[in-house]
XYZ file of C-alpha atoms in Angstrom:
323
model
C 26.442 -24.465 9.487
C 25.139 -27.831 10.684
C 23.007 -30.204 8.715
C 19.850 -29.314 10.658
C 20.350 -25.632 9.891
C 20.878 -26.094 6.150
C 17.928 -28.239 5.189
C 16.439 -25.586 2.889
C 19.444 -23.569 1.696
C 19.525 -25.352 -1.677
C 15.953 -24.187 -2.335
C 16.597 -20.457 -1.837
C 16.408 -18.284 -4.937
C 20.006 -17.305 -5.830
C 19.053 -13.617 -6.083
C 18.182 -13.459 -2.388
C 20.396 -16.128 -0.819
C 22.945 -13.640 0.553
C 20.490 -12.581 3.275
C 20.918 -15.861 5.110
C 24.665 -15.210 5.450
C 24.378 -11.497 6.229
C 21.707 -11.963 8.879
C 22.673 -14.418 11.629
C 20.097 -17.023 12.594
C 19.124 -15.687 16.001
C 15.914 -16.733 17.687
C 14.196 -13.706 19.182
C 13.760 -13.963 22.944
C 13.047 -11.646 25.844
C 16.788 -11.319 26.500
C 17.624 -10.355 22.884
C 14.602 -8.136 22.230
C 15.998 -4.814 23.454
C 19.188 -5.195 21.432
C 17.146 -6.093 18.349
C 14.982 -2.996 18.832
C 18.064 -0.811 19.220
C 19.709 -2.177 16.071
C 16.534 -1.796 14.031
C 15.989 1.752 15.251
C 19.510 2.783 14.260
C 19.023 1.412 10.734
C 15.636 3.090 10.275
C 16.871 6.511 11.370
C 18.920 6.742 8.184
C 15.803 6.944 5.982
C 14.745 10.468 4.916
C 11.932 10.086 2.395
C 11.389 13.828 2.061
C 14.716 13.967 0.205
C 13.771 11.011 -1.994
C 10.211 11.860 -3.038
C 8.069 15.009 -3.564
C 5.980 14.397 -0.460
C 5.145 15.901 2.906
C 5.425 13.971 6.165
C 3.525 14.982 9.265
C 3.198 13.313 12.645
C 0.000 13.735 14.612
C -1.279 12.562 17.988
C -4.873 11.332 17.937
C -7.136 10.051 20.730
C -7.985 6.430 21.448
C -11.623 5.474 21.061
C -11.176 2.909 23.848
C -10.103 5.247 26.668
C -6.518 4.193 26.123
C -3.480 6.432 25.697
C -3.270 8.778 22.742
C -1.871 7.283 19.552
C 0.715 8.700 17.192
C 0.210 8.421 13.452
C 2.278 9.721 10.566
C 0.758 11.088 7.393
C 2.493 11.089 4.024
C 0.927 13.075 1.198
C 2.090 14.120 -2.265
C 3.413 17.660 -2.389
C 0.886 18.326 -5.134
C -2.227 16.164 -5.018
C -3.351 14.472 -8.233
C -6.914 14.053 -6.952
C -9.596 16.320 -5.496
C -9.933 13.690 -2.784
C -7.083 11.291 -2.197
C -7.444 7.552 -1.707
C -6.295 6.442 1.746
C -3.755 3.685 2.315
C -3.594 2.786 6.003
C -0.320 1.013 6.700
C 0.493 -1.242 9.670
C 4.165 -2.065 10.187
C 5.667 -5.490 10.810
C 8.110 -6.727 13.425
C 6.560 -9.792 15.014
C 4.315 -7.589 17.215
C 7.412 -6.777 19.296
C 9.633 -4.702 16.971
C 9.495 -1.942 14.426
C 7.781 1.331 13.658
C 6.194 3.043 10.635
C 9.641 4.250 9.579
C 10.265 0.905 7.880
C 7.287 1.460 5.553
C 8.064 5.091 4.739
C 9.824 4.553 1.389
C 6.990 2.401 0.013
C 4.347 4.790 1.314
C 6.180 7.826 -0.009
C 6.427 6.170 -3.423
C 2.702 5.396 -3.394
C 1.882 8.977 -2.418
C 4.129 10.595 -5.027
C 3.333 8.253 -7.930
C -0.379 7.657 -7.416
C -1.598 10.499 -5.216
C -2.372 8.503 -2.083
C -2.619 9.801 1.442
C -0.647 7.156 3.353
C -1.170 6.935 7.091
C 0.841 4.703 9.420
C 0.112 3.953 13.058
C 2.531 3.676 15.978
C 0.689 0.881 17.751
C 1.874 -0.274 21.159
C 4.332 -3.168 21.085
C 4.336 -6.451 23.001
C 5.294 -7.797 25.469
C 4.864 -4.490 27.321
C 1.359 -4.282 25.855
C -0.798 -7.280 24.974
C -3.933 -7.502 22.874
C -6.341 -5.766 22.577
C -3.839 -2.864 22.762
C -2.681 -3.385 19.164
C -6.199 -3.800 17.757
C -7.468 -0.738 19.616
C -4.575 1.446 18.480
C -4.896 0.362 14.845
C -8.670 0.828 14.840
C -8.505 4.207 16.573
C -5.956 5.554 14.105
C -8.057 4.533 11.111
C -11.348 5.671 12.617
C -9.809 9.083 13.308
C -8.812 9.315 9.632
C -12.329 8.443 8.501
C -13.885 10.984 10.849
C -11.401 13.652 9.711
C -11.605 12.834 6.018
C -12.250 16.430 5.001
C -9.288 17.688 7.015
C -7.019 15.044 5.452
C -8.493 15.443 1.980
C -9.309 11.741 1.611
C -12.067 9.852 -0.169
C -13.795 7.538 2.330
C -14.992 5.384 -0.590
C -11.403 4.519 -1.464
C -9.814 3.109 1.675
C -7.249 0.306 1.755
C -5.583 -1.333 4.750
C -2.353 -3.285 4.496
C 0.788 -4.505 6.139
C 3.715 -6.892 5.970
C 4.438 -9.800 8.307
C 2.958 -8.961 11.724
C 1.483 -5.850 10.129
C -0.354 -8.078 7.686
C -1.799 -10.115 10.530
C -2.862 -6.979 12.369
C -4.400 -5.636 9.146
C -6.439 -8.812 8.670
C -7.617 -8.760 12.286
C -8.495 -5.085 11.938
C -10.482 -5.820 8.767
C -12.506 -8.460 10.616
C -13.191 -6.022 13.449
C -14.229 -3.296 11.005
C -16.543 -5.771 9.252
C -18.297 -6.595 12.514
C -18.436 -3.077 13.998
C -20.045 -1.655 10.831
C -18.975 1.914 11.638
C -17.257 2.381 8.264
C -15.987 0.278 5.376
C -12.656 -0.529 3.787
C -12.331 -1.469 0.143
C -9.095 -3.415 -0.145
C -6.937 -5.591 2.113
C -3.251 -5.929 1.240
C -1.323 -8.679 3.030
C 2.378 -9.226 2.363
C 3.907 -12.296 4.028
C 1.251 -12.021 6.759
C 1.545 -13.472 10.261
C -1.949 -14.928 10.664
C -1.932 -17.966 12.942
C -0.457 -18.439 16.428
C -0.754 -22.213 16.035
C 2.133 -22.233 13.550
C 4.473 -21.614 16.479
C 3.355 -24.808 18.210
C 2.826 -27.030 15.155
C 5.363 -29.695 14.112
C 8.479 -28.316 12.408
C 8.005 -27.630 8.700
C 10.560 -29.674 6.712
C 11.728 -26.636 4.711
C 9.929 -23.392 5.575
C 10.971 -21.085 8.399
C 14.582 -22.147 8.754
C 15.977 -18.675 8.053
C 15.263 -15.075 9.095
C 11.968 -15.475 11.020
C 12.095 -18.809 12.786
C 9.534 -20.907 14.614
C 11.086 -19.907 17.973
C 10.906 -16.204 17.116
C 7.312 -16.711 16.001
C 6.511 -18.410 19.309
C 8.055 -15.490 21.204
C 6.073 -12.953 19.155
C 2.726 -14.671 19.639
C 3.265 -15.380 23.335
C 4.257 -11.752 23.832
C 1.213 -10.272 22.137
C -1.355 -12.763 23.451
C 0.031 -12.685 26.984
C -0.342 -16.449 27.149
C 0.835 -19.652 25.524
C 0.013 -19.659 21.794
C -2.145 -22.430 20.375
C -4.839 -22.405 23.052
C -8.580 -22.583 22.426
C -10.901 -19.585 22.349
C -8.529 -16.950 20.969
C -10.180 -13.929 19.352
C -10.138 -13.819 15.564
C -9.385 -10.102 15.858
C -6.024 -11.028 17.403
C -5.436 -14.180 15.317
C -7.225 -13.847 11.961
C -6.719 -17.514 11.062
C -9.085 -18.374 13.924
C -12.031 -16.706 12.153
C -14.979 -19.041 11.553
C -15.903 -17.028 8.473
C -14.017 -14.483 6.367
C -17.145 -13.510 4.437
C -17.619 -9.768 4.129
C -13.947 -8.880 3.884
C -12.969 -6.628 0.974
C -11.004 -7.836 -2.084
C -7.737 -9.177 -0.687
C -4.238 -9.432 -2.110
C -1.702 -11.825 -0.524
C 1.868 -12.790 -1.367
C 4.202 -15.282 0.293
C 7.431 -17.186 -0.374
C 7.650 -20.972 -0.383
C 10.368 -20.930 2.298
C 8.597 -18.428 4.536
C 7.467 -19.832 7.891
C 3.983 -18.496 7.152
C 3.491 -20.421 3.885
C 1.011 -23.004 5.232
C -1.159 -20.584 7.200
C -1.318 -18.221 4.225
C -2.427 -20.975 1.848
C -5.170 -22.043 4.259
C -6.288 -18.436 4.760
C -6.425 -17.750 1.027
C -8.488 -20.899 0.467
C -10.916 -19.857 3.208
C -11.285 -16.407 1.639
C -12.258 -18.039 -1.658
C -14.674 -20.436 0.054
C -16.310 -17.507 1.861
C -16.838 -15.547 -1.349
C -14.086 -12.969 -0.958
C -12.249 -11.923 -4.112
C -8.710 -13.088 -3.324
C -5.461 -12.810 -5.288
C -2.629 -15.025 -4.080
C 0.993 -15.032 -5.261
C 3.456 -17.701 -4.120
C 7.092 -17.049 -4.971
C 9.484 -19.995 -5.329
C 12.579 -20.020 -3.134
C 11.649 -16.806 -1.318
C 12.140 -16.392 2.432
C 10.809 -13.781 4.860
C 13.440 -11.132 4.047
C 12.906 -11.129 0.283
C 11.762 -7.443 0.212
C 15.318 -6.502 1.195
C 16.173 -7.347 -2.421
C 13.903 -5.008 -4.403
C 15.687 -5.687 -7.706
C 15.224 -9.469 -7.517
C 12.797 -10.816 -10.111
C 9.986 -11.936 -7.808
C 10.433 -8.928 -5.513
C 9.707 -6.704 -8.502
C 6.825 -8.960 -9.470
C 5.392 -8.710 -5.963
C 5.663 -4.924 -5.978
C 3.984 -4.745 -9.391
C 1.105 -7.092 -8.630
C 0.364 -5.677 -5.188
C 0.276 -2.152 -6.579
C -1.955 -3.217 -9.472
C -4.375 -4.978 -7.099
C -4.535 -1.884 -4.881
C -5.208 0.498 -7.758
C -7.781 -1.828 -9.291
C -9.684 -2.353 -6.043
C -9.923 1.411 -5.487
C -10.882 2.013 -9.144
C -7.834 4.162 -9.778
C -7.763 3.387 -13.497
């Protein structure tokens, strides 16, 4: 490993350093995308949450409210509900806008359903570069709106609705929350952002001296944003619904939880976003974990991974008045 590629290794928390050796530093490009999708799909197929938790899992096809193609969602519920009406957690998966599916979030959603009686719904939004914005926004909004309109069928409480996601899913969740705020068709009551991908300008900014060296790199970030925007990232007049960091005001968003690692490429944009939330009068909780990179959740037993799981769950339950 050359000097340029090891500028931040000494800062990585020892509990999670093995990821940087197990996962090769490969910048995501159009030529490597299909292989990356194939590898990720093979890993995710091994997860069977119905054998791990007392839950039910159902897939459903729902219509688009934008005259687009139908959208698939998956619904995870506890086998025996703890509530007359369940709180809804609407989950948006990560993957740089170009990878992934709800399968990656199934274990966490199944745990939330079985332990706290949530109905957890995940959306199979269309991926870039085959589909550019507003495809992702429309799919995410349509899936959630369908849930709200079918609350009785799902058994959910429309006064206890949270939206969340990790990485690209966090960015999509924040953009969705802004769109929901402005459309005023329904409300959400908590926004949960883990290592969120919020700002396309990070991919064109000067290299960070330490953050973003490993796992999700600046080049991969550039590829993800260019793919989903359908144009060069960093240009003027980009919709805040696609790039939440572009919002002129974050006022009116629900209480928001955010966590991020100091070595994550997204550290700067997250700090700016959290500050803007506070300035705009949004109740914001921010956790910054020392020496953590973008793949830290792959180490659930590491100290700050457990801390992140605990605090994010507490914030969710508190916002929805679950205790």
